[in-house]
Structure formats: structure tokens, C-alpha cells
Amino acid sequence: MLVDSVSSTTSTTTTSSSSNSSSTSSSSGSLVENYQSFLTLLLKQLEVQDPTNPVDASTYTTQLVQLASLEQQMSIGDKIDELTSTVSDLSTSLTSALGSTSSAINYYGQTVEAEGSTTPLQDGEATWEYDLESTAASVTLTITDSSGNTVYSDVSSSTAAGTHEVTWDGVGTDGSSYGSGTYTLSITALDANGNAIDTTTRFKGTVTSVDSSSGTAVLSVGGVSVSADDVLSVS
């Protein structure tokens, strides 16, 4: 037996993002300015010194040591900037990966809707939605099992343009009862002239497991795999 009704759905997508920023370039820029100023003053001192009374060697040596020390601080500052940038990028990537996995785990046990025509028979029901681009003169619903055998076929009374929901209770056209497994819904919609009308099919089901081993969260809906990114709604 088939329950075919008009329904409206609203899909809400929530996007969350996080960003980390650090500001260490100002200290590095300050060291560069100090280094350039120190070098300029040192060169100017050598240029204008009194030839008859030159700068004392020990004083000059001290100044060179100070210059070398400042140059070393600049080098350390550059390394710290590079390390900070690397750590920040790694933190962002890790946060993104963990956030994706954590969000996917929340889907477990929830009823989700995603693009597709194959869904499992769960708790004695299989549920789909289909969209008609325009009003049809006739709509035929065909359900096949995982081997491609037709288990149910009927003419639908829902022919208006828009979204329609289909719920199948696992009873075939011949009255046979079908057990758990995956089933595929096919829609054949024709207009008054016998021309095919474009349709879109979605399925609904309960998430039975979540796999993030590949780095991308994949949900299993009673044996039907769907990426967490392809989920249209959760109820």
C-alpha cells in the first residue's frame, strides 16, 4: 500500500566557521626599523668622525656587537613569525576537521533528507519526496528492490506541480510483504500531450552509522551511503 500526499519542506543549512588570527608582524617590523636606524647612525658616525680623533676601537667594537645582537633578534623574530603562521594554519585545519566530524556524529539516529531515489525500508516504511516541474496528466510510481525487480507500481493521484511525499509500507502490488533492504523509487510523469515532465527525487531515512575514517563524514542510512555535506534537512 502506498501513501501519496502533497507536502512542503523547508531545508535549513547552518554554516559555522571559525577563524584564528595573530598579530606578530608589528614586533618584527619594529626590529627592522631599529636595525636600519642603528646601521644608519653607525655609518653616519664613521662618515663625520674627526680624522684626528677617531672613534675609540673598544667603543666601535661594542657598537658592532650591538648591531650583531639586533640582527640576531630580527632573525629570531622572523622564525617566530613563520612558526606562528604554521601553528595557526595547523590549528585551523584541525579545528575544521574535528568540527566536521563532531557535527556528523550529531546526525546519528536522526531522520535526514538527501538527494537520491534509493532508501531503506526502516520500521516497515520507506519514504521519498518528488518534485514535478509542472502539472502532469499522469504520474506513475514504480518501486524496485536492490536487484532491480519491480515490487510495487501504481498511478499516483498527486499530479500538481510542486512537492509530493510518498510513503511505502513494504506491501507489494501483489500483496506480498517485503522485508528490510534498500528500494528505489522511479517517477514517470507525462503531460497532456504525452511528453515527459522533469522530476527530482529525494529520500528520507534514519542515520544508522557515521564513518569519518576517510576524512570526510559519510552517513549510512540503513545501508545507503550519503555524504554529510549532501544532507538537505534533519528532522
PDB file of C-alpha atoms in Angstrom:
ATOM      1  CA  MET A   1       0.000   0.000   0.000  1.00  0.00           C
ATOM      2  CA  LEU A   2       1.216   3.488  -0.840  1.00  0.00           C
ATOM      3  CA  VAL A   3       0.523   6.772   0.856  1.00  0.00           C
ATOM      4  CA  ASP A   4       0.985   9.632  -1.606  1.00  0.00           C
ATOM      5  CA  SER A   5       0.465  13.176  -0.403  1.00  0.00           C
ATOM      6  CA  VAL A   6       1.411  16.767  -1.115  1.00  0.00           C
ATOM      7  CA  SER A   7       3.867  18.202   1.328  1.00  0.00           C
ATOM      8  CA  SER A   8       6.070  21.225   1.701  1.00  0.00           C
ATOM      9  CA  THR A   9       9.545  21.149   3.109  1.00  0.00           C
ATOM     10  CA  THR A  10      11.941  23.754   4.277  1.00  0.00           C
ATOM     11  CA  SER A  11      15.628  22.959   4.295  1.00  0.00           C
ATOM     12  CA  THR A  12      17.818  24.888   6.614  1.00  0.00           C
ATOM     13  CA  THR A  13      21.527  24.901   6.231  1.00  0.00           C
ATOM     14  CA  THR A  14      23.639  26.168   9.033  1.00  0.00           C
ATOM     15  CA  THR A  15      27.128  27.096   8.318  1.00  0.00           C
ATOM     16  CA  SER A  16      29.558  27.626  11.011  1.00  0.00           C
ATOM     17  CA  SER A  17      33.026  28.974  10.643  1.00  0.00           C
ATOM     18  CA  SER A  18      35.870  29.825  12.932  1.00  0.00           C
ATOM     19  CA  SER A  19      38.962  31.915  12.378  1.00  0.00           C
ATOM     20  CA  ASN A  20      42.143  32.425  14.328  1.00  0.00           C
ATOM     21  CA  SER A  21      44.374  35.423  13.845  1.00  0.00           C
ATOM     22  CA  SER A  22      47.580  36.549  15.450  1.00  0.00           C
ATOM     23  CA  SER A  23      49.490  39.737  15.141  1.00  0.00           C
ATOM     24  CA  THR A  24      53.238  39.351  15.474  1.00  0.00           C
ATOM     25  CA  SER A  25      54.404  41.308  12.437  1.00  0.00           C
ATOM     26  CA  SER A  26      54.410  44.607  14.343  1.00  0.00           C
ATOM     27  CA  SER A  27      57.246  43.477  16.631  1.00  0.00           C
ATOM     28  CA  SER A  28      59.238  42.200  13.649  1.00  0.00           C
ATOM     29  CA  GLY A  29      58.672  45.467  11.805  1.00  0.00           C
ATOM     30  CA  SER A  30      59.860  47.397  14.856  1.00  0.00           C
ATOM     31  CA  LEU A  31      63.120  45.403  14.950  1.00  0.00           C
ATOM     32  CA  VAL A  32      63.704  46.081  11.252  1.00  0.00           C
ATOM     33  CA  GLU A  33      63.226  49.812  11.793  1.00  0.00           C
ATOM     34  CA  ASN A  34      65.569  49.780  14.803  1.00  0.00           C
ATOM     35  CA  TYR A  35      68.188  47.821  12.852  1.00  0.00           C
ATOM     36  CA  GLN A  36      68.054  50.224   9.911  1.00  0.00           C
ATOM     37  CA  SER A  37      68.224  53.246  12.217  1.00  0.00           C
ATOM     38  CA  PHE A  38      71.165  51.759  14.149  1.00  0.00           C
ATOM     39  CA  LEU A  39      73.047  50.986  10.935  1.00  0.00           C
ATOM     40  CA  THR A  40      72.390  54.462   9.540  1.00  0.00           C
ATOM     41  CA  LEU A  41      73.651  56.141  12.701  1.00  0.00           C
ATOM     42  CA  LEU A  42      76.737  53.908  12.796  1.00  0.00           C
ATOM     43  CA  LEU A  43      77.650  54.690   9.203  1.00  0.00           C
ATOM     44  CA  LYS A  44      76.986  58.400   9.752  1.00  0.00           C
ATOM     45  CA  GLN A  45      79.238  58.318  12.796  1.00  0.00           C
ATOM     46  CA  LEU A  46      82.095  56.859  10.740  1.00  0.00           C
ATOM     47  CA  GLU A  47      81.481  59.393   7.982  1.00  0.00           C
ATOM     48  CA  VAL A  48      81.607  62.529  10.136  1.00  0.00           C
ATOM     49  CA  GLN A  49      84.159  61.455  12.752  1.00  0.00           C
ATOM     50  CA  ASP A  50      87.202  63.677  13.289  1.00  0.00           C
ATOM     51  CA  PRO A  51      90.171  62.069  11.483  1.00  0.00           C
ATOM     52  CA  THR A  52      92.491  63.422  14.199  1.00  0.00           C
ATOM     53  CA  ASN A  53      90.319  61.957  16.940  1.00  0.00           C
ATOM     54  CA  PRO A  54      88.620  58.787  15.568  1.00  0.00           C
ATOM     55  CA  VAL A  55      86.097  56.696  17.474  1.00  0.00           C
ATOM     56  CA  ASP A  56      87.709  54.575  20.133  1.00  0.00           C
ATOM     57  CA  ALA A  57      88.210  50.959  18.964  1.00  0.00           C
ATOM     58  CA  SER A  58      86.502  49.480  22.028  1.00  0.00           C
ATOM     59  CA  THR A  59      83.510  51.759  21.558  1.00  0.00           C
ATOM     60  CA  TYR A  60      83.281  50.835  17.901  1.00  0.00           C
ATOM     61  CA  THR A  61      83.547  47.138  18.759  1.00  0.00           C
ATOM     62  CA  THR A  62      80.734  47.486  21.295  1.00  0.00           C
ATOM     63  CA  GLN A  63      78.563  49.131  18.703  1.00  0.00           C
ATOM     64  CA  LEU A  64      79.245  46.314  16.210  1.00  0.00           C
ATOM     65  CA  VAL A  65      78.300  43.751  18.872  1.00  0.00           C
ATOM     66  CA  GLN A  66      75.076  45.631  19.497  1.00  0.00           C
ATOM     67  CA  LEU A  67      74.396  45.665  15.766  1.00  0.00           C
ATOM     68  CA  ALA A  68      75.005  41.907  15.519  1.00  0.00           C
ATOM     69  CA  SER A  69      72.711  41.320  18.508  1.00  0.00           C
ATOM     70  CA  LEU A  70      69.935  43.353  16.909  1.00  0.00           C
ATOM     71  CA  GLU A  71      70.369  41.446  13.656  1.00  0.00           C
ATOM     72  CA  GLN A  72      70.068  38.148  15.558  1.00  0.00           C
ATOM     73  CA  GLN A  73      66.863  39.347  17.221  1.00  0.00           C
ATOM     74  CA  MET A  74      65.461  40.128  13.780  1.00  0.00           C
ATOM     75  CA  SER A  75      66.287  36.616  12.597  1.00  0.00           C
ATOM     76  CA  ILE A  76      64.631  35.081  15.673  1.00  0.00           C
ATOM     77  CA  GLY A  77      61.600  37.306  15.140  1.00  0.00           C
ATOM     78  CA  ASP A  78      61.236  36.066  11.547  1.00  0.00           C
ATOM     79  CA  LYS A  79      61.438  32.446  12.714  1.00  0.00           C
ATOM     80  CA  ILE A  80      58.794  33.074  15.371  1.00  0.00           C
ATOM     81  CA  ASP A  81      56.522  34.686  12.784  1.00  0.00           C
ATOM     82  CA  GLU A  82      56.953  31.661  10.498  1.00  0.00           C
ATOM     83  CA  LEU A  83      56.316  29.215  13.363  1.00  0.00           C
ATOM     84  CA  THR A  84      53.242  31.138  14.496  1.00  0.00           C
ATOM     85  CA  SER A  85      51.826  31.103  10.978  1.00  0.00           C
ATOM     86  CA  THR A  86      52.408  27.345  10.655  1.00  0.00           C
ATOM     87  CA  VAL A  87      50.781  26.618  14.028  1.00  0.00           C
ATOM     88  CA  SER A  88      47.818  28.844  13.125  1.00  0.00           C
ATOM     89  CA  ASP A  89      47.271  27.046   9.800  1.00  0.00           C
ATOM     90  CA  LEU A  90      47.521  23.655  11.500  1.00  0.00           C
ATOM     91  CA  SER A  91      45.097  24.730  14.214  1.00  0.00           C
ATOM     92  CA  THR A  92      42.593  25.957  11.632  1.00  0.00           C
ATOM     93  CA  SER A  93      42.798  22.706   9.655  1.00  0.00           C
ATOM     94  CA  LEU A  94      42.460  20.585  12.795  1.00  0.00           C
ATOM     95  CA  THR A  95      39.530  22.618  14.068  1.00  0.00           C
ATOM     96  CA  SER A  96      37.794  22.310  10.709  1.00  0.00           C
ATOM     97  CA  ALA A  97      38.328  18.540  10.599  1.00  0.00           C
ATOM     98  CA  LEU A  98      37.198  17.992  14.177  1.00  0.00           C
ATOM     99  CA  GLY A  99      34.221  20.299  13.688  1.00  0.00           C
ATOM    100  CA  SER A 100      33.098  18.365  10.612  1.00  0.00           C
ATOM    101  CA  THR A 101      33.394  15.024  12.397  1.00  0.00           C
ATOM    102  CA  SER A 102      31.683  16.310  15.526  1.00  0.00           C
ATOM    103  CA  SER A 103      28.773  17.729  13.527  1.00  0.00           C
ATOM    104  CA  ALA A 104      28.394  14.492  11.574  1.00  0.00           C
ATOM    105  CA  ILE A 105      28.153  12.436  14.774  1.00  0.00           C
ATOM    106  CA  ASN A 106      25.123  14.525  15.720  1.00  0.00           C
ATOM    107  CA  TYR A 107      23.299  13.035  12.719  1.00  0.00           C
ATOM    108  CA  TYR A 108      23.299   9.564  14.301  1.00  0.00           C
ATOM    109  CA  GLY A 109      19.749   8.421  14.998  1.00  0.00           C
ATOM    110  CA  GLN A 110      18.260  11.438  13.208  1.00  0.00           C
ATOM    111  CA  THR A 111      15.966  11.365  10.183  1.00  0.00           C
ATOM    112  CA  VAL A 112      17.664  13.076   7.251  1.00  0.00           C
ATOM    113  CA  GLU A 113      16.629  14.033   3.745  1.00  0.00           C
ATOM    114  CA  ALA A 114      19.042  13.935   0.820  1.00  0.00           C
ATOM    115  CA  GLU A 115      19.021  13.902  -2.978  1.00  0.00           C
ATOM    116  CA  GLY A 116      18.505  10.399  -4.366  1.00  0.00           C
ATOM    117  CA  SER A 117      15.893   7.768  -5.165  1.00  0.00           C
ATOM    118  CA  THR A 118      17.156   4.777  -3.127  1.00  0.00           C
ATOM    119  CA  THR A 119      16.235   4.432   0.543  1.00  0.00           C
ATOM    120  CA  PRO A 120      15.970   1.613   3.094  1.00  0.00           C
ATOM    121  CA  LEU A 121      12.787   0.075   4.442  1.00  0.00           C
ATOM    122  CA  GLN A 122      13.054   1.079   8.098  1.00  0.00           C
ATOM    123  CA  ASP A 123      10.452   0.230  10.742  1.00  0.00           C
ATOM    124  CA  GLY A 124       8.211  -1.064   7.966  1.00  0.00           C
ATOM    125  CA  GLU A 125       8.297   2.115   5.866  1.00  0.00           C
ATOM    126  CA  ALA A 126      10.247   3.721   3.058  1.00  0.00           C
ATOM    127  CA  THR A 127       9.789   7.436   2.392  1.00  0.00           C
ATOM    128  CA  TRP A 128      10.585   9.640  -0.583  1.00  0.00           C
ATOM    129  CA  GLU A 129       9.686  13.056  -1.940  1.00  0.00           C
ATOM    130  CA  TYR A 130       9.432  14.021  -5.592  1.00  0.00           C
ATOM    131  CA  ASP A 131       9.043  17.367  -7.329  1.00  0.00           C
ATOM    132  CA  LEU A 132       7.079  17.925 -10.518  1.00  0.00           C
ATOM    133  CA  GLU A 133       8.277  20.816 -12.640  1.00  0.00           C
ATOM    134  CA  SER A 134       4.767  21.353 -13.957  1.00  0.00           C
ATOM    135  CA  THR A 135       1.303  19.837 -13.620  1.00  0.00           C
ATOM    136  CA  ALA A 136       1.130  16.320 -15.050  1.00  0.00           C
ATOM    137  CA  ALA A 137      -1.696  14.468 -16.730  1.00  0.00           C
ATOM    138  CA  SER A 138      -0.426  11.201 -15.242  1.00  0.00           C
ATOM    139  CA  VAL A 139       2.211  10.123 -12.729  1.00  0.00           C
ATOM    140  CA  THR A 140       3.305   6.501 -12.348  1.00  0.00           C
ATOM    141  CA  LEU A 141       5.259   5.396  -9.277  1.00  0.00           C
ATOM    142  CA  THR A 142       7.465   2.308  -9.582  1.00  0.00           C
ATOM    143  CA  ILE A 143       9.418   0.781  -6.693  1.00  0.00           C
ATOM    144  CA  THR A 144      12.177  -1.757  -7.321  1.00  0.00           C
ATOM    145  CA  ASP A 145      14.313  -3.800  -4.928  1.00  0.00           C
ATOM    146  CA  SER A 146      18.121  -3.893  -4.806  1.00  0.00           C
ATOM    147  CA  SER A 147      18.152  -6.480  -7.631  1.00  0.00           C
ATOM    148  CA  GLY A 148      16.071  -4.258  -9.915  1.00  0.00           C
ATOM    149  CA  ASN A 149      12.891  -6.303  -9.594  1.00  0.00           C
ATOM    150  CA  THR A 150       9.631  -4.318  -9.559  1.00  0.00           C
ATOM    151  CA  VAL A 151       7.869  -4.827  -6.238  1.00  0.00           C
ATOM    152  CA  TYR A 152       5.259  -2.088  -6.486  1.00  0.00           C
ATOM    153  CA  SER A 153       3.739   0.023  -9.238  1.00  0.00           C
ATOM    154  CA  ASP A 154       0.754   2.331  -9.196  1.00  0.00           C
ATOM    155  CA  VAL A 155      -0.686   5.507 -10.686  1.00  0.00           C
ATOM    156  CA  SER A 156      -0.459   8.477  -8.346  1.00  0.00           C
ATOM    157  CA  SER A 157      -3.259  10.946  -7.781  1.00  0.00           C
ATOM    158  CA  SER A 158      -0.756  13.692  -6.899  1.00  0.00           C
ATOM    159  CA  THR A 159      -0.154  15.332 -10.270  1.00  0.00           C
ATOM    160  CA  ALA A 160       0.068  19.027  -9.390  1.00  0.00           C
ATOM    161  CA  ALA A 161       3.303  20.929  -9.861  1.00  0.00           C
ATOM    162  CA  GLY A 162       5.357  21.025  -6.683  1.00  0.00           C
ATOM    163  CA  THR A 163       6.495  18.640  -3.952  1.00  0.00           C
ATOM    164  CA  HIS A 164       4.827  15.342  -3.109  1.00  0.00           C
ATOM    165  CA  GLU A 165       5.640  12.776  -0.430  1.00  0.00           C
ATOM    166  CA  VAL A 166       5.468   9.033  -0.960  1.00  0.00           C
ATOM    167  CA  THR A 167       5.437   6.509   1.903  1.00  0.00           C
ATOM    168  CA  TRP A 168       5.506   2.791   1.108  1.00  0.00           C
ATOM    169  CA  ASP A 169       4.653   0.235   3.802  1.00  0.00           C
ATOM    170  CA  GLY A 170       6.542  -2.677   2.243  1.00  0.00           C
ATOM    171  CA  VAL A 171       3.467  -4.333   0.708  1.00  0.00           C
ATOM    172  CA  GLY A 172       3.891  -5.136  -2.981  1.00  0.00           C
ATOM    173  CA  THR A 173       1.381  -4.756  -5.774  1.00  0.00           C
ATOM    174  CA  ASP A 174       0.550  -8.477  -5.484  1.00  0.00           C
ATOM    175  CA  GLY A 175       0.049  -8.215  -1.724  1.00  0.00           C
ATOM    176  CA  SER A 176       3.421  -9.721  -0.820  1.00  0.00           C
ATOM    177  CA  SER A 177       5.231  -8.255   2.176  1.00  0.00           C
ATOM    178  CA  TYR A 178       8.833  -7.206   1.710  1.00  0.00           C
ATOM    179  CA  GLY A 179      11.404  -7.055   4.474  1.00  0.00           C
ATOM    180  CA  SER A 180      14.345  -4.818   5.246  1.00  0.00           C
ATOM    181  CA  GLY A 181      16.573  -3.765   2.384  1.00  0.00           C
ATOM    182  CA  THR A 182      17.003  -0.865   0.009  1.00  0.00           C
ATOM    183  CA  TYR A 183      14.354   0.159  -2.506  1.00  0.00           C
ATOM    184  CA  THR A 184      14.374   2.625  -5.396  1.00  0.00           C
ATOM    185  CA  LEU A 185      11.519   4.880  -6.487  1.00  0.00           C
ATOM    186  CA  SER A 186      11.125   5.817 -10.159  1.00  0.00           C
ATOM    187  CA  ILE A 187       8.746   8.547 -11.302  1.00  0.00           C
ATOM    188  CA  THR A 188       7.216   8.662 -14.778  1.00  0.00           C
ATOM    189  CA  ALA A 189       5.325  11.932 -15.265  1.00  0.00           C
ATOM    190  CA  LEU A 190       3.641  12.851 -18.541  1.00  0.00           C
ATOM    191  CA  ASP A 191       1.767  15.959 -19.649  1.00  0.00           C
ATOM    192  CA  ALA A 192      -1.490  16.003 -21.625  1.00  0.00           C
ATOM    193  CA  ASN A 193       0.437  15.514 -24.877  1.00  0.00           C
ATOM    194  CA  GLY A 194       2.352  12.526 -23.547  1.00  0.00           C
ATOM    195  CA  ASN A 195       5.601  14.442 -23.122  1.00  0.00           C
ATOM    196  CA  ALA A 196       7.827  13.647 -20.141  1.00  0.00           C
ATOM    197  CA  ILE A 197       7.914  16.158 -17.285  1.00  0.00           C
ATOM    198  CA  ASP A 198      11.135  16.737 -15.375  1.00  0.00           C
ATOM    199  CA  THR A 199      11.132  15.335 -11.848  1.00  0.00           C
ATOM    200  CA  THR A 200      13.509  15.404  -8.883  1.00  0.00           C
ATOM    201  CA  THR A 201      13.537  12.701  -6.214  1.00  0.00           C
ATOM    202  CA  ARG A 202      14.767  12.807  -2.628  1.00  0.00           C
ATOM    203  CA  PHE A 203      14.755  10.145   0.052  1.00  0.00           C
ATOM    204  CA  LYS A 204      14.283  10.173   3.800  1.00  0.00           C
ATOM    205  CA  GLY A 205      15.660   7.784   6.387  1.00  0.00           C
ATOM    206  CA  THR A 206      17.231   7.358   9.818  1.00  0.00           C
ATOM    207  CA  VAL A 207      21.028   7.559  10.107  1.00  0.00           C
ATOM    208  CA  THR A 208      22.287   4.215  11.435  1.00  0.00           C
ATOM    209  CA  SER A 209      26.047   4.904  11.447  1.00  0.00           C
ATOM    210  CA  VAL A 210      28.646   7.598  10.775  1.00  0.00           C
ATOM    211  CA  ASP A 211      32.073   6.970   9.215  1.00  0.00           C
ATOM    212  CA  SER A 212      34.782   9.659   9.275  1.00  0.00           C
ATOM    213  CA  SER A 213      37.794   7.400   8.641  1.00  0.00           C
ATOM    214  CA  SER A 214      38.346   8.858   5.154  1.00  0.00           C
ATOM    215  CA  GLY A 215      38.468  12.421   6.483  1.00  0.00           C
ATOM    216  CA  THR A 216      35.024  13.155   5.079  1.00  0.00           C
ATOM    217  CA  ALA A 217      31.960  12.306   7.150  1.00  0.00           C
ATOM    218  CA  VAL A 218      29.802   9.687   5.423  1.00  0.00           C
ATOM    219  CA  LEU A 219      26.403   8.782   6.842  1.00  0.00           C
ATOM    220  CA  SER A 220      24.798   5.369   6.430  1.00  0.00           C
ATOM    221  CA  VAL A 221      21.018   5.488   6.173  1.00  0.00           C
ATOM    222  CA  GLY A 222      20.098   1.841   6.582  1.00  0.00           C
ATOM    223  CA  GLY A 223      22.845   0.823   4.154  1.00  0.00           C
ATOM    224  CA  VAL A 224      22.530   3.812   1.810  1.00  0.00           C
ATOM    225  CA  SER A 225      25.657   5.978   1.967  1.00  0.00           C
ATOM    226  CA  VAL A 226      25.345   9.751   1.821  1.00  0.00           C
ATOM    227  CA  SER A 227      27.886  12.487   2.458  1.00  0.00           C
ATOM    228  CA  ALA A 228      27.091  14.753   5.404  1.00  0.00           C
ATOM    229  CA  ASP A 229      27.527  17.709   3.021  1.00  0.00           C
ATOM    230  CA  ASP A 230      24.677  16.385   0.829  1.00  0.00           C
ATOM    231  CA  VAL A 231      22.110  16.322   3.642  1.00  0.00           C
ATOM    232  CA  LEU A 232      19.285  18.739   2.834  1.00  0.00           C
ATOM    233  CA  SER A 233      17.381  18.658   6.129  1.00  0.00           C
ATOM    234  CA  VAL A 234      17.264  16.926   9.513  1.00  0.00           C
ATOM    235  CA  SER A 235      14.120  16.122  11.456  1.00  0.00           C
TER     236      SER A 235
END
